[in-house]
PDB file of C-alpha atoms and ligand atoms in Angstrom:
ATOM      1  CA  MET A   1      12.646  -0.015   9.883  1.00 96.00           C
ATOM      2  CA  THR A   2       8.955   0.295   9.306  1.00 98.00           C
ATOM      3  CA  ILE A   3       6.752  -1.948   7.204  1.00 98.00           C
ATOM      4  CA  PHE A   4       3.701  -0.272   5.678  1.00 98.00           C
ATOM      5  CA  ALA A   5       0.892  -2.070   3.919  1.00 98.00           C
ATOM      6  CA  THR A   6      -1.312  -0.042   1.579  1.00 98.00           C
ATOM      7  CA  TYR A   7      -4.446  -1.952   2.249  1.00 98.00           C
ATOM      8  CA  SER A   8      -8.203  -1.842   1.840  1.00 97.00           C
ATOM      9  CA  ILE A   9     -10.920  -4.447   1.595  1.00 95.00           C
ATOM     10  CA  LYS A  10     -12.107  -2.411  -1.388  1.00 95.00           C
ATOM     11  CA  GLY A  11     -10.580  -2.279  -4.858  1.00 96.00           C
ATOM     12  CA  GLY A  12      -9.637   0.819  -6.849  1.00 96.00           C
ATOM     13  CA  VAL A  13      -9.313   3.170  -3.876  1.00 97.00           C
ATOM     14  CA  GLY A  14      -5.713   4.319  -4.434  1.00 98.00           C
ATOM     15  CA  LYS A  15      -3.603   1.668  -2.650  1.00 98.00           C
ATOM     16  CA  THR A  16      -1.078   1.315  -5.462  1.00 98.00           C
ATOM     17  CA  SER A  17      -0.869   5.067  -6.101  1.00 98.00           C
ATOM     18  CA  THR A  18      -0.172   5.548  -2.390  1.00 98.00           C
ATOM     19  CA  ALA A  19       2.527   2.861  -2.216  1.00 98.00           C
ATOM     20  CA  VAL A  20       4.281   4.138  -5.366  1.00 98.00           C
ATOM     21  CA  ASN A  21       4.198   7.837  -4.469  1.00 98.00           C
ATOM     22  CA  LEU A  22       5.043   7.534  -0.775  1.00 98.00           C
ATOM     23  CA  ALA A  23       7.879   5.077  -1.496  1.00 98.00           C
ATOM     24  CA  TYR A  24       9.225   7.570  -4.037  1.00 98.00           C
ATOM     25  CA  LEU A  25       9.153  10.372  -1.447  1.00 98.00           C
ATOM     26  CA  ALA A  26      10.808   8.199   1.210  1.00 98.00           C
ATOM     27  CA  ALA A  27      13.585   7.231  -1.226  1.00 98.00           C
ATOM     28  CA  LYS A  28      14.042  10.831  -2.294  1.00 97.00           C
ATOM     29  CA  ASN A  29      14.644  11.688   1.358  1.00 97.00           C
ATOM     30  CA  ASN A  30      17.555   9.225   1.299  1.00 98.00           C
ATOM     31  CA  PHE A  31      15.822   6.332   2.988  1.00 98.00           C
ATOM     32  CA  ASN A  32      16.451   2.887   1.559  1.00 98.00           C
ATOM     33  CA  THR A  33      13.022   1.863   0.402  1.00 98.00           C
ATOM     34  CA  LEU A  34      11.447  -1.269  -1.048  1.00 98.00           C
ATOM     35  CA  VAL A  35       8.026  -1.777  -2.618  1.00 98.00           C
ATOM     36  CA  TRP A  36       6.758  -5.352  -2.636  1.00 98.00           C
ATOM     37  CA  ASP A  37       4.015  -5.765  -5.214  1.00 98.00           C
ATOM     38  CA  LEU A  38       1.807  -8.483  -3.737  1.00 98.00           C
ATOM     39  CA  ASP A  39      -1.005  -8.003  -6.241  1.00 97.00           C
ATOM     40  CA  PRO A  40      -1.103 -10.439  -9.200  1.00 96.00           C
ATOM     41  CA  GLN A  41      -2.390  -7.508 -11.317  1.00 96.00           C
ATOM     42  CA  GLY A  42       1.162  -6.121 -10.942  1.00 97.00           C
ATOM     43  CA  ALA A  43       0.160  -2.453 -10.971  1.00 97.00           C
ATOM     44  CA  SER A  44       3.065  -1.148  -8.894  1.00 98.00           C
ATOM     45  CA  SER A  45       5.549  -3.270 -10.898  1.00 97.00           C
ATOM     46  CA  TYR A  46       4.051  -1.682 -14.025  1.00 97.00           C
ATOM     47  CA  SER A  47       4.393   1.803 -12.556  1.00 97.00           C
ATOM     48  CA  PHE A  48       8.105   1.212 -12.013  1.00 97.00           C
ATOM     49  CA  ARG A  49       8.543  -0.388 -15.461  1.00 96.00           C
ATOM     50  CA  VAL A  50       9.600  -3.697 -13.962  1.00 96.00           C
ATOM     51  CA  LYS A  51       8.414  -6.956 -15.508  1.00 94.00           C
ATOM     52  CA  PRO A  52       5.933  -8.723 -13.208  1.00 94.00           C
ATOM     53  CA  LYS A  53       7.746 -12.034 -13.008  1.00 94.00           C
ATOM     54  CA  VAL A  54       9.085 -13.963 -10.038  1.00 94.00           C
ATOM     55  CA  LYS A  55      11.213 -17.032 -10.731  1.00 93.00           C
ATOM     56  CA  GLY A  56       9.566 -20.067  -9.170  1.00 93.00           C
ATOM     57  CA  GLY A  57       6.350 -18.127  -8.570  1.00 95.00           C
ATOM     58  CA  SER A  58       4.361 -18.015  -5.371  1.00 95.00           C
ATOM     59  CA  LYS A  59       5.050 -21.645  -4.422  1.00 94.00           C
ATOM     60  CA  GLU A  60       8.830 -21.426  -4.196  1.00 93.00           C
ATOM     61  CA  LEU A  61       8.608 -17.994  -2.651  1.00 93.00           C
ATOM     62  CA  ILE A  62       6.310 -19.001   0.185  1.00 93.00           C
ATOM     63  CA  ALA A  63       8.146 -22.301   0.687  1.00 91.00           C
ATOM     64  CA  GLY A  64      11.225 -20.190   1.429  1.00 87.00           C
ATOM     65  CA  ASP A  65      13.144 -21.894  -1.398  1.00 87.00           C
ATOM     66  CA  ARG A  66      14.131 -18.512  -2.728  1.00 87.00           C
ATOM     67  CA  GLU A  67      15.664 -15.661  -0.810  1.00 85.00           C
ATOM     68  CA  LEU A  68      13.672 -12.478  -1.384  1.00 90.00           C
ATOM     69  CA  ASP A  69      17.002 -10.729  -1.753  1.00 88.00           C
ATOM     70  CA  GLY A  70      17.658 -12.428  -5.098  1.00 91.00           C
ATOM     71  CA  LEU A  71      14.292 -11.362  -6.524  1.00 94.00           C
ATOM     72  CA  ILE A  72      14.652  -7.645  -5.845  1.00 96.00           C
ATOM     73  CA  LYS A  73      14.994  -5.302  -8.826  1.00 97.00           C
ATOM     74  CA  ALA A  74      16.362  -1.782  -8.893  1.00 97.00           C
ATOM     75  CA  THR A  75      14.026   0.951 -10.160  1.00 97.00           C
ATOM     76  CA  ASP A  76      14.992   4.067 -12.138  1.00 97.00           C
ATOM     77  CA  PHE A  77      15.081   5.952  -8.827  1.00 98.00           C
ATOM     78  CA  GLU A  78      17.909   6.051  -6.333  1.00 98.00           C
ATOM     79  CA  ASN A  79      17.330   4.223  -3.007  1.00 98.00           C
ATOM     80  CA  LEU A  80      14.145   2.664  -4.388  1.00 98.00           C
ATOM     81  CA  ASP A  81      13.880  -1.074  -5.096  1.00 98.00           C
ATOM     82  CA  LEU A  82      10.994  -3.270  -6.145  1.00 98.00           C
ATOM     83  CA  LEU A  83      10.016  -6.839  -5.495  1.00 97.00           C
ATOM     84  CA  PRO A  84       7.808  -7.486  -8.508  1.00 97.00           C
ATOM     85  CA  ALA A  85       4.487  -9.252  -8.624  1.00 97.00           C
ATOM     86  CA  ASP A  86       3.880 -12.506 -10.441  1.00 95.00           C
ATOM     87  CA  PHE A  87       0.657 -13.798 -11.946  1.00 96.00           C
ATOM     88  CA  SER A  88       0.968 -16.846  -9.649  1.00 96.00           C
ATOM     89  CA  PHE A  89       0.320 -14.476  -6.718  1.00 96.00           C
ATOM     90  CA  ARG A  90      -3.370 -15.011  -7.482  1.00 95.00           C
ATOM     91  CA  ASN A  91      -2.854 -18.331  -5.643  1.00 95.00           C
ATOM     92  CA  LEU A  92      -1.018 -16.894  -2.633  1.00 96.00           C
ATOM     93  CA  ASP A  93      -3.927 -17.781  -0.369  1.00 94.00           C
ATOM     94  CA  LEU A  94      -3.874 -21.431  -1.362  1.00 94.00           C
ATOM     95  CA  VAL A  95      -0.103 -21.634  -1.204  1.00 95.00           C
ATOM     96  CA  LEU A  96      -0.067 -20.052   2.242  1.00 96.00           C
ATOM     97  CA  ASP A  97      -2.831 -22.367   3.409  1.00 94.00           C
ATOM     98  CA  SER A  98      -0.671 -25.391   2.649  1.00 94.00           C
ATOM     99  CA  ARG A  99       2.058 -24.197   5.042  1.00 93.00           C
ATOM    100  CA  LYS A 100       2.435 -24.416   8.777  1.00 94.00           C
ATOM    101  CA  LYS A 101       1.741 -21.126  10.566  1.00 95.00           C
ATOM    102  CA  PRO A 102       0.612 -19.463   7.304  1.00 96.00           C
ATOM    103  CA  THR A 103      -0.011 -16.067   8.853  1.00 96.00           C
ATOM    104  CA  GLN A 104       3.630 -15.847   9.994  1.00 96.00           C
ATOM    105  CA  ARG A 105       5.128 -16.592   6.556  1.00 95.00           C
ATOM    106  CA  LEU A 106       5.451 -13.084   5.156  1.00 96.00           C
ATOM    107  CA  LYS A 107       6.929 -11.764   8.383  1.00 96.00           C
ATOM    108  CA  LYS A 108       9.521 -14.512   8.303  1.00 95.00           C
ATOM    109  CA  LEU A 109      10.346 -13.919   4.639  1.00 95.00           C
ATOM    110  CA  LEU A 110      10.758 -10.212   5.247  1.00 96.00           C
ATOM    111  CA  SER A 111      12.935 -10.478   8.340  1.00 95.00           C
ATOM    112  CA  PRO A 112      16.328 -10.645   6.525  1.00 94.00           C
ATOM    113  CA  LEU A 113      15.389  -7.469   4.610  1.00 95.00           C
ATOM    114  CA  THR A 114      14.691  -5.396   7.670  1.00 93.00           C
ATOM    115  CA  LYS A 115      18.417  -4.652   8.021  1.00 95.00           C
ATOM    116  CA  GLU A 116      18.728  -3.428   4.443  1.00 96.00           C
ATOM    117  CA  TYR A 117      15.735  -1.120   4.220  1.00 98.00           C
ATOM    118  CA  ASP A 118      14.424   1.796   6.228  1.00 98.00           C
ATOM    119  CA  TYR A 119      10.941   1.449   4.768  1.00 98.00           C
ATOM    120  CA  ILE A 120       9.117  -1.395   3.091  1.00 98.00           C
ATOM    121  CA  PHE A 121       5.758  -0.827   1.373  1.00 98.00           C
ATOM    122  CA  LEU A 122       3.551  -3.846   0.717  1.00 98.00           C
ATOM    123  CA  ASP A 123       1.163  -3.045  -2.114  1.00 98.00           C
ATOM    124  CA  CYS A 124      -1.775  -5.335  -1.353  1.00 98.00           C
ATOM    125  CA  PRO A 125      -4.539  -6.782  -3.487  1.00 97.00           C
ATOM    126  CA  PRO A 126      -8.067  -5.800  -2.454  1.00 96.00           C
ATOM    127  CA  ASN A 127      -9.818  -8.354  -0.241  1.00 90.00           C
ATOM    128  CA  ILE A 128      -9.677  -9.845   3.205  1.00 92.00           C
ATOM    129  CA  SER A 129      -8.164 -13.302   3.149  1.00 94.00           C
ATOM    130  CA  LEU A 130      -5.427 -15.486   4.565  1.00 96.00           C
ATOM    131  CA  LEU A 131      -2.930 -13.350   2.649  1.00 97.00           C
ATOM    132  CA  SER A 132      -4.314 -10.244   4.358  1.00 97.00           C
ATOM    133  CA  GLU A 133      -3.839 -11.926   7.742  1.00 97.00           C
ATOM    134  CA  ALA A 134      -0.215 -12.656   6.846  1.00 97.00           C
ATOM    135  CA  ILE A 135       0.168  -9.025   5.718  1.00 98.00           C
ATOM    136  CA  PHE A 136      -1.318  -7.763   9.001  1.00 98.00           C
ATOM    137  CA  GLU A 137       1.146  -9.904  10.996  1.00 97.00           C
ATOM    138  CA  ALA A 138       4.101  -8.623   8.987  1.00 98.00           C
ATOM    139  CA  SER A 139       3.182  -4.927   8.973  1.00 98.00           C
ATOM    140  CA  ASP A 140       3.632  -2.121  11.458  1.00 98.00           C
ATOM    141  CA  ILE A 141       1.259   0.313   9.759  1.00 98.00           C
ATOM    142  CA  LEU A 142      -1.809  -0.159   7.582  1.00 98.00           C
ATOM    143  CA  LEU A 143      -2.274   2.809   5.277  1.00 98.00           C
ATOM    144  CA  SER A 144      -5.878   2.616   4.206  1.00 98.00           C
ATOM    145  CA  PRO A 145      -7.213   4.964   1.509  1.00 98.00           C
ATOM    146  CA  ILE A 146     -10.885   5.826   1.919  1.00 97.00           C
ATOM    147  CA  ILE A 147     -12.942   7.279  -0.959  1.00 97.00           C
ATOM    148  CA  PRO A 148     -15.588   9.585   0.518  1.00 96.00           C
ATOM    149  CA  THR A 149     -18.638   7.513  -0.412  1.00 93.00           C
ATOM    150  CA  THR A 150     -21.429   6.135   1.725  1.00 87.00           C
ATOM    151  CA  LEU A 151     -19.949   2.625   1.746  1.00 89.00           C
ATOM    152  CA  SER A 152     -16.580   3.789   3.014  1.00 87.00           C
ATOM    153  CA  LEU A 153     -17.746   4.230   6.598  1.00 84.00           C
ATOM    154  CA  ARG A 154     -18.840   0.602   6.685  1.00 91.00           C
ATOM    155  CA  THR A 155     -15.535  -0.556   5.173  1.00 93.00           C
ATOM    156  CA  LEU A 156     -13.522   1.406   7.733  1.00 94.00           C
ATOM    157  CA  GLU A 157     -15.596   0.072  10.611  1.00 94.00           C
ATOM    158  CA  GLN A 158     -15.256  -3.510   9.358  1.00 95.00           C
ATOM    159  CA  LEU A 159     -11.491  -3.122   9.227  1.00 96.00           C
ATOM    160  CA  LYS A 160     -11.310  -1.597  12.713  1.00 97.00           C
ATOM    161  CA  LYS A 161     -13.463  -4.403  14.119  1.00 96.00           C
ATOM    162  CA  TYR A 162     -11.297  -7.011  12.432  1.00 96.00           C
ATOM    163  CA  ILE A 163      -8.115  -5.532  13.936  1.00 97.00           C
ATOM    164  CA  LYS A 164      -9.743  -5.365  17.388  1.00 97.00           C
ATOM    165  CA  ASP A 165     -11.315  -8.851  17.283  1.00 97.00           C
ATOM    166  CA  ASN A 166      -8.030 -10.396  16.184  1.00 96.00           C
ATOM    167  CA  LYS A 167      -6.078  -8.485  18.846  1.00 96.00           C
ATOM    168  CA  LEU A 168      -3.591  -7.132  16.297  1.00 97.00           C
ATOM    169  CA  LYS A 169      -2.121  -4.761  18.858  1.00 96.00           C
ATOM    170  CA  HIS A 170       1.168  -4.220  17.035  1.00 97.00           C
ATOM    171  CA  LEU A 171      -0.665  -2.860  14.002  1.00 98.00           C
ATOM    172  CA  GLN A 172      -1.452   0.825  13.643  1.00 98.00           C
ATOM    173  CA  LEU A 173      -4.262   1.684  11.254  1.00 98.00           C
ATOM    174  CA  LEU A 174      -3.840   5.026   9.488  1.00 98.00           C
ATOM    175  CA  PRO A 175      -6.880   5.729   7.310  1.00 98.00           C
ATOM    176  CA  PHE A 176      -6.961   8.789   5.049  1.00 98.00           C
ATOM    177  CA  PHE A 177      -9.223  10.205   2.355  1.00 98.00           C
ATOM    178  CA  SER A 178      -8.333   9.389  -1.211  1.00 98.00           C
ATOM    179  CA  MET A 179      -9.774  10.578  -4.545  1.00 98.00           C
ATOM    180  CA  ALA A 180     -11.673  13.291  -2.716  1.00 98.00           C
ATOM    181  CA  ASP A 181     -13.566  15.632  -5.014  1.00 97.00           C
ATOM    182  CA  LYS A 182     -14.313  18.783  -3.077  1.00 93.00           C
ATOM    183  CA  ARG A 183     -16.606  20.013  -5.870  1.00 96.00           C
ATOM    184  CA  LYS A 184     -19.013  17.274  -4.861  1.00 96.00           C
ATOM    185  CA  LYS A 185     -21.216  18.170  -1.923  1.00 97.00           C
ATOM    186  CA  MET A 186     -21.536  14.523  -0.955  1.00 95.00           C
ATOM    187  CA  HIS A 187     -17.747  14.180  -0.698  1.00 97.00           C
ATOM    188  CA  ARG A 188     -17.514  17.306   1.462  1.00 97.00           C
ATOM    189  CA  ASP A 189     -20.343  16.088   3.719  1.00 96.00           C
ATOM    190  CA  ILE A 190     -18.877  12.617   4.126  1.00 96.00           C
ATOM    191  CA  ILE A 191     -15.387  13.981   4.850  1.00 96.00           C
ATOM    192  CA  GLU A 192     -16.858  16.186   7.560  1.00 96.00           C
ATOM    193  CA  SER A 193     -19.010  13.556   9.241  1.00 94.00           C
ATOM    194  CA  LEU A 194     -16.446  10.737   8.980  1.00 94.00           C
ATOM    195  CA  SER A 195     -13.713  12.965  10.403  1.00 94.00           C
ATOM    196  CA  GLU A 196     -15.933  13.620  13.421  1.00 94.00           C
ATOM    197  CA  GLN A 197     -16.744   9.954  13.940  1.00 93.00           C
ATOM    198  CA  HIS A 198     -13.178   8.806  13.327  1.00 94.00           C
ATOM    199  CA  PRO A 199     -10.745  11.352  14.745  1.00 94.00           C
ATOM    200  CA  ASP A 200      -7.888   8.961  13.931  1.00 95.00           C
ATOM    201  CA  LEU A 201      -8.315   9.732  10.216  1.00 97.00           C
ATOM    202  CA  LEU A 202      -5.240  11.554   8.946  1.00 98.00           C
ATOM    203  CA  GLN A 203      -5.632  15.252   8.132  1.00 97.00           C
ATOM    204  CA  SER A 204      -4.013  14.962   4.699  1.00 98.00           C
ATOM    205  CA  ILE A 205      -6.439  14.340   1.866  1.00 98.00           C
ATOM    206  CA  ILE A 206      -5.465  13.078  -1.583  1.00 98.00           C
ATOM    207  CA  PRO A 207      -7.630  14.920  -4.129  1.00 98.00           C
ATOM    208  CA  TYR A 208      -9.251  13.387  -7.174  1.00 98.00           C
ATOM    209  CA  ALA A 209      -6.916  14.695  -9.868  1.00 98.00           C
ATOM    210  CA  SER A 210      -6.156  13.968 -13.490  1.00 97.00           C
ATOM    211  CA  ASP A 211      -2.369  14.138 -12.959  1.00 97.00           C
ATOM    212  CA  ILE A 212      -2.624  11.254 -10.447  1.00 98.00           C
ATOM    213  CA  GLU A 213      -4.892   9.326 -12.803  1.00 97.00           C
ATOM    214  CA  ARG A 214      -2.198   9.653 -15.478  1.00 96.00           C
ATOM    215  CA  MET A 215       0.305   7.654 -13.404  1.00 95.00           C
ATOM    216  CA  GLY A 216      -0.611   4.396 -15.115  1.00 91.00           C
ATOM    217  CA  TRP A 217       0.053   5.993 -18.493  1.00 94.00           C
ATOM    218  CA  GLU A 218       3.328   7.662 -17.510  1.00 97.00           C
ATOM    219  CA  ARG A 219       4.548   4.569 -15.674  1.00 97.00           C
ATOM    220  CA  MET A 220       6.387   6.479 -12.976  1.00 97.00           C
ATOM    221  CA  PRO A 221       5.607   8.135  -9.641  1.00 98.00           C
ATOM    222  CA  LEU A 222       3.733  11.413  -9.882  1.00 97.00           C
ATOM    223  CA  ALA A 223       6.770  13.571  -9.071  1.00 95.00           C
ATOM    224  CA  GLY A 224       8.643  11.938 -11.979  1.00 94.00           C
ATOM    225  CA  TYR A 225       6.418  13.719 -14.549  1.00 96.00           C
ATOM    226  CA  THR A 226       4.837  16.598 -12.628  1.00 95.00           C
ATOM    227  CA  ASN A 227       6.889  19.365 -11.109  1.00 91.00           C
ATOM    228  CA  LYS A 228       4.627  20.891  -8.557  1.00 93.00           C
ATOM    229  CA  SER A 229       0.885  20.553  -8.270  1.00 96.00           C
ATOM    230  CA  ARG A 230      -1.869  20.216  -5.719  1.00 97.00           C
ATOM    231  CA  SER A 231      -1.426  16.448  -6.050  1.00 98.00           C
ATOM    232  CA  THR A 232       2.347  16.366  -5.443  1.00 98.00           C
ATOM    233  CA  GLU A 233       1.786  18.630  -2.451  1.00 98.00           C
ATOM    234  CA  ALA A 234      -0.948  16.339  -1.127  1.00 98.00           C
ATOM    235  CA  TYR A 235       1.340  13.291  -1.211  1.00 98.00           C
ATOM    236  CA  GLN A 236       4.133  15.307   0.410  1.00 98.00           C
ATOM    237  CA  ALA A 237       1.782  16.416   3.179  1.00 98.00           C
ATOM    238  CA  LEU A 238       0.595  12.839   3.666  1.00 98.00           C
ATOM    239  CA  TRP A 239       4.172  11.533   3.909  1.00 98.00           C
ATOM    240  CA  LYS A 240       5.091  14.331   6.341  1.00 98.00           C
ATOM    241  CA  GLU A 241       2.112  13.535   8.538  1.00 98.00           C
ATOM    242  CA  ILE A 242       2.900   9.809   8.531  1.00 98.00           C
ATOM    243  CA  SER A 243       6.624  10.389   9.196  1.00 97.00           C
ATOM    244  CA  ALA A 244       5.732  12.493  12.233  1.00 97.00           C
ATOM    245  CA  ILE A 245       3.768   9.559  13.695  1.00 95.00           C
ATOM    246  CA  LEU A 246       6.588   7.001  13.282  1.00 93.00           C
TER     247      LEU A 246
HETATM  248  N1  ATP B 301      -6.316  10.652  -6.451  1.00 80.19           N
HETATM  249  C1  ATP B 301      -6.652  10.128  -7.630  1.00 80.19           C
HETATM  250  N2  ATP B 301      -7.288  10.874  -8.572  1.00 80.19           N
HETATM  251  C2  ATP B 301      -7.618  10.350  -9.771  1.00 80.19           C
HETATM  252  N3  ATP B 301      -7.381   9.093 -10.120  1.00 80.19           N
HETATM  253  C3  ATP B 301      -6.761   8.289  -9.233  1.00 80.19           C
HETATM  254  C4  ATP B 301      -6.356   8.761  -7.942  1.00 80.19           C
HETATM  255  N4  ATP B 301      -5.754   7.735  -7.273  1.00 80.19           N
HETATM  256  C5  ATP B 301      -5.776   6.687  -8.111  1.00 80.19           C
HETATM  257  N5  ATP B 301      -6.366   7.005  -9.290  1.00 80.19           N
HETATM  258  C6  ATP B 301      -6.607   6.126 -10.439  1.00 80.19           C
HETATM  259  O1  ATP B 301      -7.614   5.203 -10.070  1.00 80.19           O
HETATM  260  C7  ATP B 301      -7.270   3.887 -10.454  1.00 80.19           C
HETATM  261  C8  ATP B 301      -7.101   2.991  -9.231  1.00 80.19           C
HETATM  262  O2  ATP B 301      -6.028   3.500  -8.447  1.00 80.19           O
HETATM  263  P1  ATP B 301      -5.005   2.514  -7.739  1.00 80.19           P
HETATM  264  O3  ATP B 301      -4.511   1.505  -8.720  1.00 80.19           O
HETATM  265  O4  ATP B 301      -4.014   3.321  -7.006  1.00 80.19           O
HETATM  266  O5  ATP B 301      -6.021   1.817  -6.714  1.00 80.19           O
HETATM  267  P2  ATP B 301      -5.895   0.402  -5.978  1.00 80.19           P
HETATM  268  O6  ATP B 301      -6.648   0.549  -4.704  1.00 80.19           O
HETATM  269  O7  ATP B 301      -4.471   0.015  -5.884  1.00 80.19           O
HETATM  270  O8  ATP B 301      -6.664  -0.553  -6.987  1.00 80.19           O
HETATM  271  P3  ATP B 301      -6.693  -2.163  -6.927  1.00 80.19           P
HETATM  272  O9  ATP B 301      -7.661  -2.517  -5.849  1.00 80.19           O
HETATM  273  O10 ATP B 301      -7.166  -2.563  -8.308  1.00 80.19           O
HETATM  274  O11 ATP B 301      -5.302  -2.634  -6.618  1.00 80.19           O
HETATM  275  C9  ATP B 301      -6.008   4.006 -11.286  1.00 80.19           C
HETATM  276  O12 ATP B 301      -6.364   4.106 -12.628  1.00 80.19           O
HETATM  277  C10 ATP B 301      -5.388   5.305 -10.801  1.00 80.19           C
HETATM  278  O13 ATP B 301      -4.615   5.924 -11.808  1.00 80.19           O
HETATM  279 MG1   MG B 302      -3.480  -1.765  -6.512  1.00 80.19          MG
END
């Protein structure tokens, strides 16, 4: 069992698209897979056409008054389940802060599910907070999409420093380029120089593509409405590369 978090300090970089599409591919390969939508915006819940509502909200969830098991919804896809978001998740930081050992809470909540699922994807909200710390404790792998812009180097370095300073040795950071537009010289230049400076960046690159952008409209993973394209191939290559590392 492996727990992935699609995580970045930055917003709008492709975290949700990554969680939804990679979870779809894992499930299609017959692995029992769960996506936990931890973002109050509920984007991955929306993509799977599941209502973003959790009985009892963040308080009862974090207090452990509700078993996660009872909150899980099936999706339209075999082997693929979803734990939906709830608008109260905007207060997850505060709710966590009121508990003992807040950074251990998610790990503890997830532990009964580790027997049921081969892969769990945590779709994270953008920021670095107490919730992120709890996510880092619970996860094995941080999948971090990087848009090739000048700020992205700084973001990646901040994240690496954070992991090092906090001695999160169990956590493997797998950064990869997202929304890369090879027609733009700046994107090509940044991809080249960042790849040299950070050889741990994955080789697979998710292109900027209108069929991926349409996911929010179609409300399903890319492969649900596109047969074969550069984008479906890019996600397949990314999943293959990640699977080989596990
Ligand atoms: N490779 C891509 N090419 C084009 N558009 C994309 C691509 N990836 C994501 N998008 C679009 O960009 C927007 C943001 O993507 P997504 O929701 O996956 O990012 P996010 O990091 O989860 O955002 P947030 O921080 O708000 O949670 C969405 O409208 C999505 O459809
Ligand atoms: Mg998102």
